[in-house]
PDB file of C-alpha atoms in Angstrom:
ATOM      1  CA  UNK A  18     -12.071  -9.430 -11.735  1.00  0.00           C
ATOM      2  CA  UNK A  19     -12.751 -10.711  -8.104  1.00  0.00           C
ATOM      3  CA  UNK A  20      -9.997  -8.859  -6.535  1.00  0.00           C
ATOM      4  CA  UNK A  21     -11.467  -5.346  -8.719  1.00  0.00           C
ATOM      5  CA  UNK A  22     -15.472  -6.014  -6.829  1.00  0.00           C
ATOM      6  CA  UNK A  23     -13.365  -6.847  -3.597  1.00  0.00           C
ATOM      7  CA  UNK A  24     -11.343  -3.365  -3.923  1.00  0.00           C
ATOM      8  CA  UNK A  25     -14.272  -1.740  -5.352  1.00  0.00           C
ATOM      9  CA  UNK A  26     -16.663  -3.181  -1.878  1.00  0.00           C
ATOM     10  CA  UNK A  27     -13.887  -2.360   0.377  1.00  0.00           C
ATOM     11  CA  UNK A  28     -13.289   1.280  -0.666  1.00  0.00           C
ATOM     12  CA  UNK A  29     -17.315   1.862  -0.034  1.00  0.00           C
ATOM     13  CA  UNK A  30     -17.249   0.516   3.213  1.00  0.00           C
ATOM     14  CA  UNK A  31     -14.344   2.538   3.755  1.00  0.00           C
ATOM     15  CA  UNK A  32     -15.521   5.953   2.838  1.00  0.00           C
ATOM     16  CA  UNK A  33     -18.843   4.719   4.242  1.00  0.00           C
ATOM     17  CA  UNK A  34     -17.126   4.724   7.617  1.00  0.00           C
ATOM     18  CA  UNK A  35     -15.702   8.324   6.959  1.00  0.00           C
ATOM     19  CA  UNK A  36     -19.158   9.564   5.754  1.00  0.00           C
ATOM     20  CA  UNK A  37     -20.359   8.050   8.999  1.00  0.00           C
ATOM     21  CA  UNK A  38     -17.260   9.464  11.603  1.00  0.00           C
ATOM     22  CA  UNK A  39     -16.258  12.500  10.122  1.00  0.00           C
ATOM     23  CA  UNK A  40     -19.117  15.259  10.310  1.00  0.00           C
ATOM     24  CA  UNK A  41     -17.890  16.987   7.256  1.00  0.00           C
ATOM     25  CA  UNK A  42     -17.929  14.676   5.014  1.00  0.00           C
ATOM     26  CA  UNK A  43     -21.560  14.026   3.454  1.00  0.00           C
ATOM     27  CA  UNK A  44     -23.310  10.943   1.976  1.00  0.00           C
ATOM     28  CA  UNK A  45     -26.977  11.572   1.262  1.00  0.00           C
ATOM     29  CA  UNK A  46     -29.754   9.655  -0.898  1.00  0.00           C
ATOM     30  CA  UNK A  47     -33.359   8.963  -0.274  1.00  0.00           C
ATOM     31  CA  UNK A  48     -33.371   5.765   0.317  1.00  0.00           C
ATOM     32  CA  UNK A  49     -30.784   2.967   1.561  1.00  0.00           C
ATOM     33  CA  UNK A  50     -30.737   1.506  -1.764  1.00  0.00           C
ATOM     34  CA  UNK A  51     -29.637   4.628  -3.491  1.00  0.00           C
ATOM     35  CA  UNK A  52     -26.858   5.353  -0.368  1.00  0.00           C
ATOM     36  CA  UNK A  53     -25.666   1.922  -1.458  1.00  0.00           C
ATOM     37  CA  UNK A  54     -25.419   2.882  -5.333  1.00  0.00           C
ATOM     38  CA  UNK A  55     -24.218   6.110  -4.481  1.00  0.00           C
ATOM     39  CA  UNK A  56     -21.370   4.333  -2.180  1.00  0.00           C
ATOM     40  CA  UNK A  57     -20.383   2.163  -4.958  1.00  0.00           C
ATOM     41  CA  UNK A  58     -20.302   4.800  -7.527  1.00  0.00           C
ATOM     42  CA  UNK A  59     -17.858   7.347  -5.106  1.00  0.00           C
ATOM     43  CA  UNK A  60     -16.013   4.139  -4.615  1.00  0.00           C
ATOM     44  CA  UNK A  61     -15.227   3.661  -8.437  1.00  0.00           C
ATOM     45  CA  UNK A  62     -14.537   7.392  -8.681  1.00  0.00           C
ATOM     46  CA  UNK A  63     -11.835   7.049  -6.094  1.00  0.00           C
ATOM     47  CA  UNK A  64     -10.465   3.702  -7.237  1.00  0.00           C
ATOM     48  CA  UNK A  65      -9.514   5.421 -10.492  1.00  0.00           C
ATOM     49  CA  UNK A  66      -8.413   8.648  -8.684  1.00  0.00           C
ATOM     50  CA  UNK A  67      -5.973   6.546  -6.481  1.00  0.00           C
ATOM     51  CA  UNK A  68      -4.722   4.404  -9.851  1.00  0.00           C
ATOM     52  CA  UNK A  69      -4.065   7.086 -12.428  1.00  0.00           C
ATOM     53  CA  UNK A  70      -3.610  10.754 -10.239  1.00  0.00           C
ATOM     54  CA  UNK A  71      -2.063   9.358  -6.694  1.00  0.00           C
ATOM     55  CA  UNK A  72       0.890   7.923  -8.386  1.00  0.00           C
ATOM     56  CA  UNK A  73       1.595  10.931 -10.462  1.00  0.00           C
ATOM     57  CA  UNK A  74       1.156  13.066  -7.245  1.00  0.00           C
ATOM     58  CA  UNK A  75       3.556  11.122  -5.390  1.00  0.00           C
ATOM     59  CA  UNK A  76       6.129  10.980  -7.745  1.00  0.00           C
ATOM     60  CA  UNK A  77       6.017  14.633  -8.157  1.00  0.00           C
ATOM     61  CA  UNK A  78       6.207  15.318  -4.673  1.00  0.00           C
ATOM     62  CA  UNK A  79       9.278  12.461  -4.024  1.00  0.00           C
ATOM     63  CA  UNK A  80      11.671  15.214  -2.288  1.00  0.00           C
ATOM     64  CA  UNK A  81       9.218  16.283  -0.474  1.00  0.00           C
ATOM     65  CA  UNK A  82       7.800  12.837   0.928  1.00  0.00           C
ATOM     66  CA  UNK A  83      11.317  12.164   2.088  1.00  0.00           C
ATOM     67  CA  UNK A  84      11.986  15.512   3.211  1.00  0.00           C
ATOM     68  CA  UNK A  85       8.953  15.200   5.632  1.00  0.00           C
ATOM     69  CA  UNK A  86       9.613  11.545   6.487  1.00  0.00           C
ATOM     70  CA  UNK A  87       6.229  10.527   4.515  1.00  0.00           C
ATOM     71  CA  UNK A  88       3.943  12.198   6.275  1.00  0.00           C
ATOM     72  CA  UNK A  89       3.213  14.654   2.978  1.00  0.00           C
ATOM     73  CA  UNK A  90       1.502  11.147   1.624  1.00  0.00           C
ATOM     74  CA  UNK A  91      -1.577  11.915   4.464  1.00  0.00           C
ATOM     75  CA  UNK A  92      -2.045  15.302   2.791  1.00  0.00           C
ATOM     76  CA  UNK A  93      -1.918  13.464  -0.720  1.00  0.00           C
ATOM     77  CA  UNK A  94      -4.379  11.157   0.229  1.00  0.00           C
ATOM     78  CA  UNK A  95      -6.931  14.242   1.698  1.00  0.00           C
ATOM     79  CA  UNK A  96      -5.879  15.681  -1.639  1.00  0.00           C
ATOM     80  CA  UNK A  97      -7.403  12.625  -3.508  1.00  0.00           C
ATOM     81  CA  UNK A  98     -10.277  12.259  -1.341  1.00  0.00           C
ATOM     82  CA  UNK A  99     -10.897  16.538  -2.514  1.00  0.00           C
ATOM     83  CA  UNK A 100     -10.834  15.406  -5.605  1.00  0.00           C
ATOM     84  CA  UNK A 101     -13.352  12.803  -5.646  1.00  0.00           C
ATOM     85  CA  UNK A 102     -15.623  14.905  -4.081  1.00  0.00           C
ATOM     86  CA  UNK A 103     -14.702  17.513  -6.636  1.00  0.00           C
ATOM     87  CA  UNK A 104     -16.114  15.011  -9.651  1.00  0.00           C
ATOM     88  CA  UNK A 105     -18.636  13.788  -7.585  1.00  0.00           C
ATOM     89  CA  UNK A 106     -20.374  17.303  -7.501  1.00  0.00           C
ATOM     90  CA  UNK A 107     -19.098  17.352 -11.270  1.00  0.00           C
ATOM     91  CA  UNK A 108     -21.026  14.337 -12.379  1.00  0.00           C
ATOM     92  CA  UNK A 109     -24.280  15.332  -9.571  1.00  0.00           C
ATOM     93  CA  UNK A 110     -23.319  12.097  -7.251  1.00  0.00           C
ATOM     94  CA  UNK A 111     -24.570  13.427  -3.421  1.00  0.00           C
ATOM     95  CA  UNK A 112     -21.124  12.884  -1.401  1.00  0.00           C
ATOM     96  CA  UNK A 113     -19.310  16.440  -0.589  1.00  0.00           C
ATOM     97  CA  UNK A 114     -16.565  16.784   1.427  1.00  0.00           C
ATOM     98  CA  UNK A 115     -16.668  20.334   3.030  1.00  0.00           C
ATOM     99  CA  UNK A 116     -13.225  21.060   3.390  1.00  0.00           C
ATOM    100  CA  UNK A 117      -9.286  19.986   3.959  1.00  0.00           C
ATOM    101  CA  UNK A 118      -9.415  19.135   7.557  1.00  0.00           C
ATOM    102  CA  UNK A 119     -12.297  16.710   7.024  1.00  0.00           C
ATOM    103  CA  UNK A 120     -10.652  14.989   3.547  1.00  0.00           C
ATOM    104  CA  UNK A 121      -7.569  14.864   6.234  1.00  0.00           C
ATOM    105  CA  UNK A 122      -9.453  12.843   9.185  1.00  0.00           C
ATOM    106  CA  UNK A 123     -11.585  11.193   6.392  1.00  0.00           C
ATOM    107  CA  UNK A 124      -8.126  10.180   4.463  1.00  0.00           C
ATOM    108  CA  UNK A 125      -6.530   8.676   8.027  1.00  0.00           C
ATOM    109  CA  UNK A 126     -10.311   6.942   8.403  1.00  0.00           C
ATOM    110  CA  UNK A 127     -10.089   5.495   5.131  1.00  0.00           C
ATOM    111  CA  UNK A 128      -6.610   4.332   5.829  1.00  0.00           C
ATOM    112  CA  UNK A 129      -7.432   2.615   8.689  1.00  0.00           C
ATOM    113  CA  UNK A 130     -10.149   0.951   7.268  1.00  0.00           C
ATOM    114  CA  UNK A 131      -8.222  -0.275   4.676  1.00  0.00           C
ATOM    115  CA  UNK A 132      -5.478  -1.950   6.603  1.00  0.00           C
ATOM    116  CA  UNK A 133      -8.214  -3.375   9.064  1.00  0.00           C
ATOM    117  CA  UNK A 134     -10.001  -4.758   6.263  1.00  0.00           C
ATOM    118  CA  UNK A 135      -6.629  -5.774   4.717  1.00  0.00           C
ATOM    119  CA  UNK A 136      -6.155  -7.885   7.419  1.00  0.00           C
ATOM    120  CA  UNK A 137      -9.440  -9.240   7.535  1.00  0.00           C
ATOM    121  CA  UNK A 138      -9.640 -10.981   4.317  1.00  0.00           C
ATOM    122  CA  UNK A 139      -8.295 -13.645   2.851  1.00  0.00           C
ATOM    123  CA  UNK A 140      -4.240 -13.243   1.339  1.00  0.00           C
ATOM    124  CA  UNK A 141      -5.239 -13.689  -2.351  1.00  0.00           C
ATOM    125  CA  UNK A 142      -7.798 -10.925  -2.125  1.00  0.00           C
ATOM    126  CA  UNK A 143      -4.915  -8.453  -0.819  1.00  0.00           C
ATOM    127  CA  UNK A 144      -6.444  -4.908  -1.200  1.00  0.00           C
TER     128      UNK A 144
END
């Protein structure tokens, strides 16, 4: 359960830092407070994206992931981040990302992120 809130608190900084870097990806409430709630919630969202559709999408796309020496995984991830956004608008959450090149730098943001934050906390909360 502490390793879930620690994944959970790690993706919102993350895509806080995209909503914050790239211009084209949006993040809006009225207050801090609901920012906060609304980072959390997009957070969840793309927790459960990444678990149940990213490993589907990769193992469809195995020959291709190989044939382009893993670089088709950075236009996975934008994909994922798309689709967040997608059922973000679906369930009227305010985070919108306008278009493939800004899920792409957000993705390689988020990445980053990630491994900085990886390295950042302790081993037996490995993200």
């Amino acid at each position: 359960m502490k390793n879930l809130v620690i994944k959970l608190l790690a993706n919102a900084v993350a895509l806080a830092v995209a909503s914050w870097v790239v211009s084209g990806i949006t993040l809006q409430g009225a207050t801090t407070g609901r920012r906060i709630l609304t980072l959390l919630i997009v957070a969840a969202i793309f927790g459960i994206v990444n678990a149940v559709v990213k490993p589907v999408a990769k193992l469809l796309s195995l020959p291709f992931i190989i044939l382009t020496l893993g670089l088709l995984i950075f236009v996975i991830n934008a994909l994922m981040l798309l689709l967040t956004s997608w059922i973000t608008g679906k369930l009227d959450v305010q985070f919108h990302v306008s278009g493939f090149g800004s899920a792409l730098l957000g993705s390689l943001v988020i990445t980053l992120v990630g491994m900085l934050l990886n390295t950042l906390l302790p081993e037996d909360a490995e993200l």
